[in-house]
Short mmCIF file of N, CA and C in Angstrom, two decimals:
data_model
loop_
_atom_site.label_atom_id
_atom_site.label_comp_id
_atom_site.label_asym_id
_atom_site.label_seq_id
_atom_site.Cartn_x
_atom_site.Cartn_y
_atom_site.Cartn_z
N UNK A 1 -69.25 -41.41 92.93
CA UNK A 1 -69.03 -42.28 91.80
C UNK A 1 -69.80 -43.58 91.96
N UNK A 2 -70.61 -43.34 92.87
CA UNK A 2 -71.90 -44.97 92.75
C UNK A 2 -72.24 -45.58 91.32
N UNK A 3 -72.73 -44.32 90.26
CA UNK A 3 -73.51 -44.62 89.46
C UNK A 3 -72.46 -44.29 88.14
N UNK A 4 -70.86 -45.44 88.84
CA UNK A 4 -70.38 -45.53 87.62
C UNK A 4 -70.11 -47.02 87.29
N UNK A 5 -70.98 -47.68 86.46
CA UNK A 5 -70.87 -48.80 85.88
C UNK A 5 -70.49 -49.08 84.43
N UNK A 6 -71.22 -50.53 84.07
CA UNK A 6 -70.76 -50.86 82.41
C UNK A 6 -70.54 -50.00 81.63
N UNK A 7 -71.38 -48.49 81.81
CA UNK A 7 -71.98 -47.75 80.37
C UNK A 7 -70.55 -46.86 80.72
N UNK A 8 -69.68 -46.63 81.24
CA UNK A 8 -68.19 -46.13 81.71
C UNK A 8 -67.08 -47.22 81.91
N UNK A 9 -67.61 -48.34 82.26
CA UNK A 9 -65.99 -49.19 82.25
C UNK A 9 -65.70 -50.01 80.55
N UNK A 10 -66.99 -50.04 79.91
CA UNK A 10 -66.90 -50.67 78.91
C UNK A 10 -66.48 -49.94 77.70
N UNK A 11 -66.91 -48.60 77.15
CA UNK A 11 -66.14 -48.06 76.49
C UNK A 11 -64.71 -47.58 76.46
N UNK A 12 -64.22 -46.97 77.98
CA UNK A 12 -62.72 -47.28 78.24
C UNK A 12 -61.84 -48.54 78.01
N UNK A 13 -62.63 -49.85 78.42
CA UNK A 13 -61.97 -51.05 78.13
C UNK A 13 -61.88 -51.30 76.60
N UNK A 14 -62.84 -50.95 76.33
CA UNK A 14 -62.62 -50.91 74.93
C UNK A 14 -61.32 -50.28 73.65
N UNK A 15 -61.60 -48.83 74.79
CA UNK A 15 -60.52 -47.97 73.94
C UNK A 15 -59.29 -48.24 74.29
N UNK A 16 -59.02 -48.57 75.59
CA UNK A 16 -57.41 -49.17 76.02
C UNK A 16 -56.55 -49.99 75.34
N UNK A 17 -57.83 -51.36 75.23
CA UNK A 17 -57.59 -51.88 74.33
C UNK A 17 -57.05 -51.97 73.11
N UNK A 18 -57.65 -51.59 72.06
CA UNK A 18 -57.02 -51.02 70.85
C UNK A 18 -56.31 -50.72 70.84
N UNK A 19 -55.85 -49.17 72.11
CA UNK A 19 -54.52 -48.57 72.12
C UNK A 19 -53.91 -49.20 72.42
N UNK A 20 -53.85 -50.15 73.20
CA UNK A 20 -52.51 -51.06 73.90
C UNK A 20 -52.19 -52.06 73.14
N UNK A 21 -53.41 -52.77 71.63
CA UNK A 21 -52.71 -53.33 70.89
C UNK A 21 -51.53 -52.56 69.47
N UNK A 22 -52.51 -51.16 69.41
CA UNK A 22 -51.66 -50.11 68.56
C UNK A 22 -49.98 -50.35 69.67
N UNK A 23 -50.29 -50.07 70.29
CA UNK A 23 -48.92 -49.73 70.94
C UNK A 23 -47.97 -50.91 71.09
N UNK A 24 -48.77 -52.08 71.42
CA UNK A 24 -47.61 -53.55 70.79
C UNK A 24 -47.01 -53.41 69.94
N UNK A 25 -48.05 -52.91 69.09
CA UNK A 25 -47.48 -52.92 66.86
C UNK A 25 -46.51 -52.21 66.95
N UNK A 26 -46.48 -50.35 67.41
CA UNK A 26 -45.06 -50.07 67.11
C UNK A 26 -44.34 -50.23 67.96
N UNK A 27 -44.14 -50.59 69.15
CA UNK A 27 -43.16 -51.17 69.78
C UNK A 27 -42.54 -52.39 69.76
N UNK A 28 -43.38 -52.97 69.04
CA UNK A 28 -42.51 -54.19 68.49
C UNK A 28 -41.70 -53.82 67.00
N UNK A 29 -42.14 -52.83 65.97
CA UNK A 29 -41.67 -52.95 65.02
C UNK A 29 -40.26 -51.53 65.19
N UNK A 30 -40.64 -50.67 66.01
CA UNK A 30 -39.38 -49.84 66.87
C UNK A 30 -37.94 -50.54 67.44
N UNK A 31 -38.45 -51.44 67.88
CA UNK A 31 -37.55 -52.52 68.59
C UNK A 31 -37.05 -53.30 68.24
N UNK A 32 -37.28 -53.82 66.72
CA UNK A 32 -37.10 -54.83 65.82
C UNK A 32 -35.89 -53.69 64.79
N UNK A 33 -36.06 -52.91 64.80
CA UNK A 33 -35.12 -51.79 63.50
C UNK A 33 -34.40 -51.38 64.74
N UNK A 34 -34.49 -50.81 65.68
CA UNK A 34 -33.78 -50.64 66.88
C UNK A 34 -32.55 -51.75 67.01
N UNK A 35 -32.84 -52.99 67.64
CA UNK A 35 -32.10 -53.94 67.66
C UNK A 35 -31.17 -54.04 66.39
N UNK A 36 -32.06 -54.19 65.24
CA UNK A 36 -31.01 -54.87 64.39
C UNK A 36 -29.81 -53.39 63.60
N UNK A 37 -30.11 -52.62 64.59
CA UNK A 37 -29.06 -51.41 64.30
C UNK A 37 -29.50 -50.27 63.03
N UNK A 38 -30.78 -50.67 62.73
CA UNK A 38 -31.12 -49.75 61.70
C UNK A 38 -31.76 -48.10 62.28
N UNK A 39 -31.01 -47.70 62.99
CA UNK A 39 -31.64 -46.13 63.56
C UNK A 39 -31.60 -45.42 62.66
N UNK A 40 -30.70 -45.44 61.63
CA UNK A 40 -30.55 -44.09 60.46
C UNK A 40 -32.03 -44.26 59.86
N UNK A 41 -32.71 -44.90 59.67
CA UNK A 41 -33.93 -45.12 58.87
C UNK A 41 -34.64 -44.42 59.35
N UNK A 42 -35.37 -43.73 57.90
CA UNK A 42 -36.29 -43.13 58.43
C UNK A 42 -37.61 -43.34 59.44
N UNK A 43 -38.13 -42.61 61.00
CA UNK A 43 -39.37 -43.68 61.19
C UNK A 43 -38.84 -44.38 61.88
N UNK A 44 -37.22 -44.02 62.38
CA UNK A 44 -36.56 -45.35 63.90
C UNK A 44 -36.01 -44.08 64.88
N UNK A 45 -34.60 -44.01 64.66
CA UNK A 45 -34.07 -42.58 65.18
C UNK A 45 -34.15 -43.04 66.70
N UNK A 46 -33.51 -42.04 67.45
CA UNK A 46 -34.10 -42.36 68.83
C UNK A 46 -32.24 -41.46 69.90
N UNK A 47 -32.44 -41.88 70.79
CA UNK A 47 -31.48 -41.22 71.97
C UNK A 47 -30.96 -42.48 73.20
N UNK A 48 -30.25 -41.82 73.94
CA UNK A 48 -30.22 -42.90 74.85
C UNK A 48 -31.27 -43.52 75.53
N UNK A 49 -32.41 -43.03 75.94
CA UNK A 49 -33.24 -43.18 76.78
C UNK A 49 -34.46 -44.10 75.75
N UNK A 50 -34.37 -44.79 73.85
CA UNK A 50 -35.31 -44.87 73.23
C UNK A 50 -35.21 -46.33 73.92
N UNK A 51 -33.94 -47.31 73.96
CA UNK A 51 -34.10 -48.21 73.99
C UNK A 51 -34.62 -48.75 75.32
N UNK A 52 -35.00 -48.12 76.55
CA UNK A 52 -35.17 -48.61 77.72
C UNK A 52 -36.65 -48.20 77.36
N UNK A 53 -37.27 -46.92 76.58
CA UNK A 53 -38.76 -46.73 76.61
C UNK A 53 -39.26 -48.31 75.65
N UNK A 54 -38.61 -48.66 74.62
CA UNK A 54 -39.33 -49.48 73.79
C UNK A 54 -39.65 -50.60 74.38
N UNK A 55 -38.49 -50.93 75.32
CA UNK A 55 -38.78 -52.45 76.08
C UNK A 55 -39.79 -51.98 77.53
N UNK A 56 -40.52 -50.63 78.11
CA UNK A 56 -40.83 -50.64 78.74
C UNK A 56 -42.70 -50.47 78.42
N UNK A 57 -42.59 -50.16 76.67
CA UNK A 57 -44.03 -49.52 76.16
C UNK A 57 -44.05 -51.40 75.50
N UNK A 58 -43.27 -51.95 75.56
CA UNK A 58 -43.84 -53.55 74.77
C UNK A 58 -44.73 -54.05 75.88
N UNK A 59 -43.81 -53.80 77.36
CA UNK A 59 -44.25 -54.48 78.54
C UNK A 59 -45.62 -54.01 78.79
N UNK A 60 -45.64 -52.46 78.74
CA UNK A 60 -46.66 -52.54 78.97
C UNK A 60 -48.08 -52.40 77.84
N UNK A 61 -47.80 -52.40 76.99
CA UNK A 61 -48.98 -53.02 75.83
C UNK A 61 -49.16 -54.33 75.97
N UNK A 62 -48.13 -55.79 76.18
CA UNK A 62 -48.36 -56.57 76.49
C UNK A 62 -49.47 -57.34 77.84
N UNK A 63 -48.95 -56.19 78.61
CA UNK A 63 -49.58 -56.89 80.43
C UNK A 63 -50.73 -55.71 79.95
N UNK A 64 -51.18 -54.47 79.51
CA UNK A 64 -51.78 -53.90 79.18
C UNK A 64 -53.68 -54.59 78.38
N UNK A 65 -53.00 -55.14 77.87
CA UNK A 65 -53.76 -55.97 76.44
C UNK A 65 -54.54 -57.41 77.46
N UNK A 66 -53.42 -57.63 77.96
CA UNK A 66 -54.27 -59.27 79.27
C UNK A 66 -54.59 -59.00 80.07
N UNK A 67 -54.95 -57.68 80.51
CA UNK A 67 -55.48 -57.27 81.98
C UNK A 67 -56.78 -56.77 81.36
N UNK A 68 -56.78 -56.64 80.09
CA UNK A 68 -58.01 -56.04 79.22
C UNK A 68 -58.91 -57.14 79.26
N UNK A 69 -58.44 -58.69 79.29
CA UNK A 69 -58.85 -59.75 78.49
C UNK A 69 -59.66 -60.16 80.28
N UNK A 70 -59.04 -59.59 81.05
CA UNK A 70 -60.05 -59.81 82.62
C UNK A 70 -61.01 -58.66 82.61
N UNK A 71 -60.65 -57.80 82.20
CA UNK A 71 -61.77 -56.55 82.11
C UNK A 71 -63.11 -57.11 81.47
N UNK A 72 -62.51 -57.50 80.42
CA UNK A 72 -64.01 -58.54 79.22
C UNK A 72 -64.65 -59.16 80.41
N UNK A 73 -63.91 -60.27 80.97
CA UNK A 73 -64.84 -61.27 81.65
C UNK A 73 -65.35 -60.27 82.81
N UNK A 74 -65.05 -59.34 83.34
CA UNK A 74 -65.99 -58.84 84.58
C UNK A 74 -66.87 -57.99 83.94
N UNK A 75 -66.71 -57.33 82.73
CA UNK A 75 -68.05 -57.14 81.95
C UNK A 75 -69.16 -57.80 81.85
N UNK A 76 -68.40 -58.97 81.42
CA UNK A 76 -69.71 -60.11 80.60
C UNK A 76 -70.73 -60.14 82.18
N UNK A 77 -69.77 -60.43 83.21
CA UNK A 77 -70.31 -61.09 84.95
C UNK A 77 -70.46 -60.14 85.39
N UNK A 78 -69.77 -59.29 85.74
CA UNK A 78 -70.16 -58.26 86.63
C UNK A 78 -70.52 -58.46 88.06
N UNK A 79 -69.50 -59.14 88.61
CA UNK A 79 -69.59 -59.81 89.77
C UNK A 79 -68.43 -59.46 90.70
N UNK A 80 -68.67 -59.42 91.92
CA UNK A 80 -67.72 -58.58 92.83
C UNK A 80 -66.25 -59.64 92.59
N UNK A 81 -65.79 -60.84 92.45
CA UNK A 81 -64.72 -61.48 92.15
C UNK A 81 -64.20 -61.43 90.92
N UNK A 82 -64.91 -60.87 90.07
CA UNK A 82 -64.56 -60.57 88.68
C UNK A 82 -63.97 -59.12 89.05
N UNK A 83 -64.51 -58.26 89.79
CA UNK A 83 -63.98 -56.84 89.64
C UNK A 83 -62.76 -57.05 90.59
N UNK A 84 -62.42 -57.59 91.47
CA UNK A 84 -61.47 -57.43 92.22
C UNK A 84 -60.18 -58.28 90.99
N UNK A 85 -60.49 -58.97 90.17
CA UNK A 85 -59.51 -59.67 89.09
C UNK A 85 -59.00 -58.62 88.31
N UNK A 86 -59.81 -57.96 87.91
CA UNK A 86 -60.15 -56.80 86.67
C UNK A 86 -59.22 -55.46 87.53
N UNK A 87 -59.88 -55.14 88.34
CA UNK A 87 -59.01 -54.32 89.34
C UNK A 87 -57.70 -54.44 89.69
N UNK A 88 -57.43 -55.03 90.01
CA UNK A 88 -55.66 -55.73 90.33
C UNK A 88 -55.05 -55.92 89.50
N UNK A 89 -55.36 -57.00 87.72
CA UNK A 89 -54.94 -56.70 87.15
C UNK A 89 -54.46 -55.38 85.94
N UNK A 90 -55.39 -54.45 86.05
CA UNK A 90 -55.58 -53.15 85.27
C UNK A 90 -54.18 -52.27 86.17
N UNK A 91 -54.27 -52.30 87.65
CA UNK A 91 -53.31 -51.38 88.37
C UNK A 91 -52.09 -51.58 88.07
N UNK A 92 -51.96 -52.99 87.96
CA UNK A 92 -50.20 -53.59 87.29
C UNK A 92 -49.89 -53.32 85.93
N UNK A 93 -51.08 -53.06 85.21
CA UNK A 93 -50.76 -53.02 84.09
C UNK A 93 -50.89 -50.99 83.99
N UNK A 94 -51.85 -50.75 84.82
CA UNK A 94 -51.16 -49.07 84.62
C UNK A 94 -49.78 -48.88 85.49
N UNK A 95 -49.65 -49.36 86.18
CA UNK A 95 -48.10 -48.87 87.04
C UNK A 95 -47.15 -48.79 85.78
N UNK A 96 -46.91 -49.89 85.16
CA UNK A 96 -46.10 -50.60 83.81
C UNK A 96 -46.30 -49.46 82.71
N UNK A 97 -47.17 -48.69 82.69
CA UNK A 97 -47.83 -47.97 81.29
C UNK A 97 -47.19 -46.76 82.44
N UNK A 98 -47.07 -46.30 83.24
CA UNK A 98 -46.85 -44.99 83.91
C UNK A 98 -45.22 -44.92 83.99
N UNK A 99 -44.33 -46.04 84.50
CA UNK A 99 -43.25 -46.68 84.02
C UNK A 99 -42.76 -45.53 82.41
N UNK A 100 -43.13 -46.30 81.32
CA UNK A 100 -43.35 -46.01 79.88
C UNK A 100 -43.06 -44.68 80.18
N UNK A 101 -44.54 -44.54 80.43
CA UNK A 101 -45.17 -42.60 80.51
C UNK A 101 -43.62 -41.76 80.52
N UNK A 102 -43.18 -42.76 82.13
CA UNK A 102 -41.75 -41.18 82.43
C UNK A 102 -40.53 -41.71 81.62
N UNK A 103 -40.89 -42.61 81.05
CA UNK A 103 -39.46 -42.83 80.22
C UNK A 103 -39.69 -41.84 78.58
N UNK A 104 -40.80 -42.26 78.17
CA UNK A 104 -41.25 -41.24 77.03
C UNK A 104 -41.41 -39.66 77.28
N UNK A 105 -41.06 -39.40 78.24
CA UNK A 105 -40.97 -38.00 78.61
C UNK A 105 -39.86 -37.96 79.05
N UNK A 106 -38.95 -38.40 79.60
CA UNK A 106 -37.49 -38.67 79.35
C UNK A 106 -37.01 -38.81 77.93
N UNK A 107 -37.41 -39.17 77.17
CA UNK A 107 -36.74 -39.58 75.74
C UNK A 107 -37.22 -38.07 75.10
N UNK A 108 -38.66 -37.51 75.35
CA UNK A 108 -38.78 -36.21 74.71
C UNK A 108 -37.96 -34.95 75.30
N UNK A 109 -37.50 -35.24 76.45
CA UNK A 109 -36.56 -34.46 77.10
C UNK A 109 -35.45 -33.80 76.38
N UNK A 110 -34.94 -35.40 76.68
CA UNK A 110 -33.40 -36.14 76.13
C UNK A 110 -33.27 -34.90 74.36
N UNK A 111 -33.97 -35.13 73.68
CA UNK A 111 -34.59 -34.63 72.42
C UNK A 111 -33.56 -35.35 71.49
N UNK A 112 -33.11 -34.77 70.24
CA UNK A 112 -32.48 -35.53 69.11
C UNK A 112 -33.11 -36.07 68.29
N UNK A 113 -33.10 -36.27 66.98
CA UNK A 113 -34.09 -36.89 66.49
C UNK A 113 -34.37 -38.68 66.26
N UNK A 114 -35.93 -37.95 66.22
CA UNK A 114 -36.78 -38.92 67.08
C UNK A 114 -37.73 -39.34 65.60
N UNK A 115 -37.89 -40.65 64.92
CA UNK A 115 -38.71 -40.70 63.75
C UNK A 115 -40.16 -40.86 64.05
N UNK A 116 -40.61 -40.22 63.33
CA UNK A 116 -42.43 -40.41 63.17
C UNK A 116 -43.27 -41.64 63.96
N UNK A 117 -43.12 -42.81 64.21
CA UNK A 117 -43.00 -44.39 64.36
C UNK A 117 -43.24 -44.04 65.65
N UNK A 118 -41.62 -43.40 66.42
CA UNK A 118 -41.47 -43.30 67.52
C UNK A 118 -41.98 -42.42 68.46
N UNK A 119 -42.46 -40.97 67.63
CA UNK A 119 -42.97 -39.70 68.02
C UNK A 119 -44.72 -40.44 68.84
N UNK A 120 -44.86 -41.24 67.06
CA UNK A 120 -46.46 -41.58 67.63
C UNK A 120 -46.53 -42.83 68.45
N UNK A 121 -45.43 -43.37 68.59
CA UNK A 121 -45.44 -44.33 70.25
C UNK A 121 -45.46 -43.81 71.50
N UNK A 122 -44.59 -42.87 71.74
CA UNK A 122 -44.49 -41.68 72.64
C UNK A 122 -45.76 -41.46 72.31
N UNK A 123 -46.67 -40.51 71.85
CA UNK A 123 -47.66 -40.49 72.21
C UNK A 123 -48.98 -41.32 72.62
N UNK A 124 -49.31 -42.27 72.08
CA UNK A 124 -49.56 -43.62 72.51
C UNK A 124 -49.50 -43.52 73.96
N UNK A 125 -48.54 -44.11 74.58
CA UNK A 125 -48.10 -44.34 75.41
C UNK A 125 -48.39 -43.19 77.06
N UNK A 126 -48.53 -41.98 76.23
CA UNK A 126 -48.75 -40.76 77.39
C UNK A 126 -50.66 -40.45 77.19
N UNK A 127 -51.14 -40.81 76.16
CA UNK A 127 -52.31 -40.70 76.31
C UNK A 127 -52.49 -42.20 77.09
N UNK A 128 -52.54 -43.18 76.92
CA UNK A 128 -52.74 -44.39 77.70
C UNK A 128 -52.84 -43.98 79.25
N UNK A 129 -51.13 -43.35 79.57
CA UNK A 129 -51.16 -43.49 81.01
C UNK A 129 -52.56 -42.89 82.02
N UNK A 130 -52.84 -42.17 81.00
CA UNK A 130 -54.29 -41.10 81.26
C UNK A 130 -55.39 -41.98 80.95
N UNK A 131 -55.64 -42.10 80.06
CA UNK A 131 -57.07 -43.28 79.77
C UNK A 131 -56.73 -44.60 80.92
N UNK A 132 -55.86 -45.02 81.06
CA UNK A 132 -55.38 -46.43 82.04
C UNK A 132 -55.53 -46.03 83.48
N UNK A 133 -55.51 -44.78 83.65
CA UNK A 133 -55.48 -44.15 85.24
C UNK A 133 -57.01 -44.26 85.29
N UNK A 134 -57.73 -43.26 84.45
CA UNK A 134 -59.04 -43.26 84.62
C UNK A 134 -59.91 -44.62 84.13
N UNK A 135 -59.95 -45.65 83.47
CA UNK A 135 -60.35 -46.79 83.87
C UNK A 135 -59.68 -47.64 84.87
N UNK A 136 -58.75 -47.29 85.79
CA UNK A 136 -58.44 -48.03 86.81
C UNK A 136 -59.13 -47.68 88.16
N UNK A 137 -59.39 -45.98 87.83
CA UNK A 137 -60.58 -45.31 89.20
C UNK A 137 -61.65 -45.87 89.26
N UNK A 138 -62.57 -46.16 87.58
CA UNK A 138 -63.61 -46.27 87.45
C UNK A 138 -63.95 -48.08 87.87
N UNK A 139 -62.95 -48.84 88.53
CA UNK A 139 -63.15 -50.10 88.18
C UNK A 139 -63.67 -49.95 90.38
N UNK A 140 -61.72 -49.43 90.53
CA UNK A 140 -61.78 -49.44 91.62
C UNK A 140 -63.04 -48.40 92.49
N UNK A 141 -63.82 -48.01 91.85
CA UNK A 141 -65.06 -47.40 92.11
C UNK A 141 -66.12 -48.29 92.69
N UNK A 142 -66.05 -49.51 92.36
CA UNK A 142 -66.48 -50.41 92.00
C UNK A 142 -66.69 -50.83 93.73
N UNK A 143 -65.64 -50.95 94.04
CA UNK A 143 -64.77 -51.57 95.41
C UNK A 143 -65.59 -51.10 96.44
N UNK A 144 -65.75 -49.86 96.02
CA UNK A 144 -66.26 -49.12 97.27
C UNK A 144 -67.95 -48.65 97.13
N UNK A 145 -68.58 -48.96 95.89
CA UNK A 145 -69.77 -48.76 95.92
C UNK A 145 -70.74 -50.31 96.47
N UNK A 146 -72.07 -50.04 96.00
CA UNK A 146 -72.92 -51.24 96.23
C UNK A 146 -73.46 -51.80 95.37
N UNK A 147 -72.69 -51.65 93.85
CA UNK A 147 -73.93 -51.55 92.77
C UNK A 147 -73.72 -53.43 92.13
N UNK A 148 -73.33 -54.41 93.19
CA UNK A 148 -73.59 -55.37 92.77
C UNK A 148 -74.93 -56.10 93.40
N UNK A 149 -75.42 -55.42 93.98
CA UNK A 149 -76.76 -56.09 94.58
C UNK A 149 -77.14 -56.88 95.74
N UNK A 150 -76.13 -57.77 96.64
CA UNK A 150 -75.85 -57.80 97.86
C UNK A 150 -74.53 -57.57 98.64
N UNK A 151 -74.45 -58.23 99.64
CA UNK A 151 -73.26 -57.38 100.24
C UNK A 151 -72.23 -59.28 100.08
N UNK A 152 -72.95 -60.11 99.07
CA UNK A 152 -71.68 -61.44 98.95
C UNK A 152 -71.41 -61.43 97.40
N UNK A 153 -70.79 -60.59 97.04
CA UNK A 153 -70.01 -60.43 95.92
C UNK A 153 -70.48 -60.80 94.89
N UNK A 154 -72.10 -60.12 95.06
CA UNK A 154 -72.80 -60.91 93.56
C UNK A 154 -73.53 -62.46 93.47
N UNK A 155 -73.15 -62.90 94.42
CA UNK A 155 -73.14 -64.04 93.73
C UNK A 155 -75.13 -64.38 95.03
N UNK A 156 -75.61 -65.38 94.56
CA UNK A 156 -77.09 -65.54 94.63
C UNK A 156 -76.83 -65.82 96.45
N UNK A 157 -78.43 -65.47 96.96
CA UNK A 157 -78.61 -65.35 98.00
C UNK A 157 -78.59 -66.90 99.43
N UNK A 158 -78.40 -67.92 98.24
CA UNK A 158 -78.19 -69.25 98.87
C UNK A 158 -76.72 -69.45 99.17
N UNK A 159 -76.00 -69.00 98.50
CA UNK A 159 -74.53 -68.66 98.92
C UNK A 159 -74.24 -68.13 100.34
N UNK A 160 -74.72 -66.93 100.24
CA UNK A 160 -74.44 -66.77 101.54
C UNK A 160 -74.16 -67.39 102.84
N UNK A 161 -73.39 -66.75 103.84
CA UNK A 161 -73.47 -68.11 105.21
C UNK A 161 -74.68 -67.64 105.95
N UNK A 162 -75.12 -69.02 106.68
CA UNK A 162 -76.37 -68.64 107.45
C UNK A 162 -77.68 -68.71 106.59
N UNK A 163 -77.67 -68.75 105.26
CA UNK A 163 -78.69 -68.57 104.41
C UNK A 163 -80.04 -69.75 104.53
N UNK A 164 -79.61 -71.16 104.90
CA UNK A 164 -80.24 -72.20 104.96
C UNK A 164 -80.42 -72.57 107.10
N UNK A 165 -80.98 -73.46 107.15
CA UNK A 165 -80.66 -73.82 107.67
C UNK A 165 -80.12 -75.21 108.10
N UNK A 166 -79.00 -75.51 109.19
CA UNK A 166 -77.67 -75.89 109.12
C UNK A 166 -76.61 -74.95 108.68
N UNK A 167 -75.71 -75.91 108.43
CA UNK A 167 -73.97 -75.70 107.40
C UNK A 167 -74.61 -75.31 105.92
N UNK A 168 -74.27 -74.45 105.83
CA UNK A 168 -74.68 -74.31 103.95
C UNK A 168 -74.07 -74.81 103.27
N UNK A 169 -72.89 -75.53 103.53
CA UNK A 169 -71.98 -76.51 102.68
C UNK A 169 -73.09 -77.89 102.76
N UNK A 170 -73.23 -77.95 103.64
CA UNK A 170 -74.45 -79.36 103.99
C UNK A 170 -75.82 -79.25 103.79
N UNK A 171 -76.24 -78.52 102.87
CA UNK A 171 -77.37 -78.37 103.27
C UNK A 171 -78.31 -79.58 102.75
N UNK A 172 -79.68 -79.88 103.82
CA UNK A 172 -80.06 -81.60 104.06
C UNK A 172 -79.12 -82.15 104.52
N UNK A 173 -78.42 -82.31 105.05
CA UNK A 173 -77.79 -83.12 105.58
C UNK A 173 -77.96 -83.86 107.26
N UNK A 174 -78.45 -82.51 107.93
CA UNK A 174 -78.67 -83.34 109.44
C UNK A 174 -78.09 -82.60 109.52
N UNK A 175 -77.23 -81.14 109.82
CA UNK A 175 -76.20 -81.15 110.71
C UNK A 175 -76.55 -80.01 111.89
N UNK A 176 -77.83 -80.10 112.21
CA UNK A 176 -78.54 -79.28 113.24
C UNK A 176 -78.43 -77.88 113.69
N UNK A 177 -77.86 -77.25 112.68
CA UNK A 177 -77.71 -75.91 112.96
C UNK A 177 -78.76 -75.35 112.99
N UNK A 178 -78.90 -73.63 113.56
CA UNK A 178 -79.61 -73.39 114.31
C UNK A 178 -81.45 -73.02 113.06
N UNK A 179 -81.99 -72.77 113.39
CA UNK A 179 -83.13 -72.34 112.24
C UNK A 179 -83.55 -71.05 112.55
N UNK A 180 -83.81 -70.13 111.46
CA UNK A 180 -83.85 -68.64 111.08
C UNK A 180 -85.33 -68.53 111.03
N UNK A 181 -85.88 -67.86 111.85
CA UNK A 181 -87.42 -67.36 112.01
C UNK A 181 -87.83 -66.25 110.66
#
């Protein structure tokens, strides 16, 4: 998986996206007729197990959606501290979406009826855990390849330690470190 970059993390980030804001929308509007006791309605419905999935598919469309918003910036950079941001946050936010996953398969278990709203949150939610797994490989791919260009996290070759000579925090300064042939 060396030669998996932008042209693979960016269309997934993309599509997560969307889905994880689709999946705010009906989990907030599930949860809102939920709460205020309206289950007979058509398009709410649900079992014991609806109300622990709705507060667990908000959470994770929510942390879902801002782990997206670090994905953007290590796009734009593409820099080894951007991917380790992007990385860490994407895993918390799939753990949270996998969470969901077994509760929505608990609730399809459970069975009873279940309204349309909720059917296609449940699904939502189980395709995610799958798209969210596989852009979380493709990031953490990342980790273990070389495809940022040196071995200091991207970032330019004066950075590095040892790069100058002296202290590279000092550099001109006098501080007599050693000089590189």
């Amino acid at each position: 998986m060396a030669g998996v970059g932008r042209n693979m993390v960016a269309p997934l980030l993309v599509l997560n996206l969307i889905m994880y804001i689709i999946v705010i929308g009906f989990a907030s509007w599930n949860l809102n007729h939920f709460i205020n006791g309206i289950t007979n309605r058509p398009g709410v419905g649900g079992n014991g197990a609806t109300f622990y999935f709705l507060v667990f598919a908000i959470l994770a469309g929510v942390v879902g959606a801002a782990s997206k918003l670090a994905g953007v910036h290590h796009v734009r950079t593409w820099r080894g501290d951007s991917l380790a941001t992007s990385a860490s946050s994407s895993l918390v936010a799939w753990a949270i979406t996998a969470l969901a996953f077994g509760l929505a398969c608990k609730e399809i278990h459970v069975g009873g009826y279940r309204g349309w709203r909720l059917r296609v949150l449940e699904a939502f939610v189980i395709i995610l855990a799958f798209t969210q797994l596989l852009y979380v490989l493709a990031l953490h791919s990342g980790l273990f390849g070389n495809q940022f260009g040196n071995n200091n996290g991207g970032y330019p070759a004066e950075h590095a330690y040892g790069a100058g000579v002296g202290d590279h925090h000092n550099k001109g300064m006098g501080t007599g470190g050693v000089a590189r042939v």
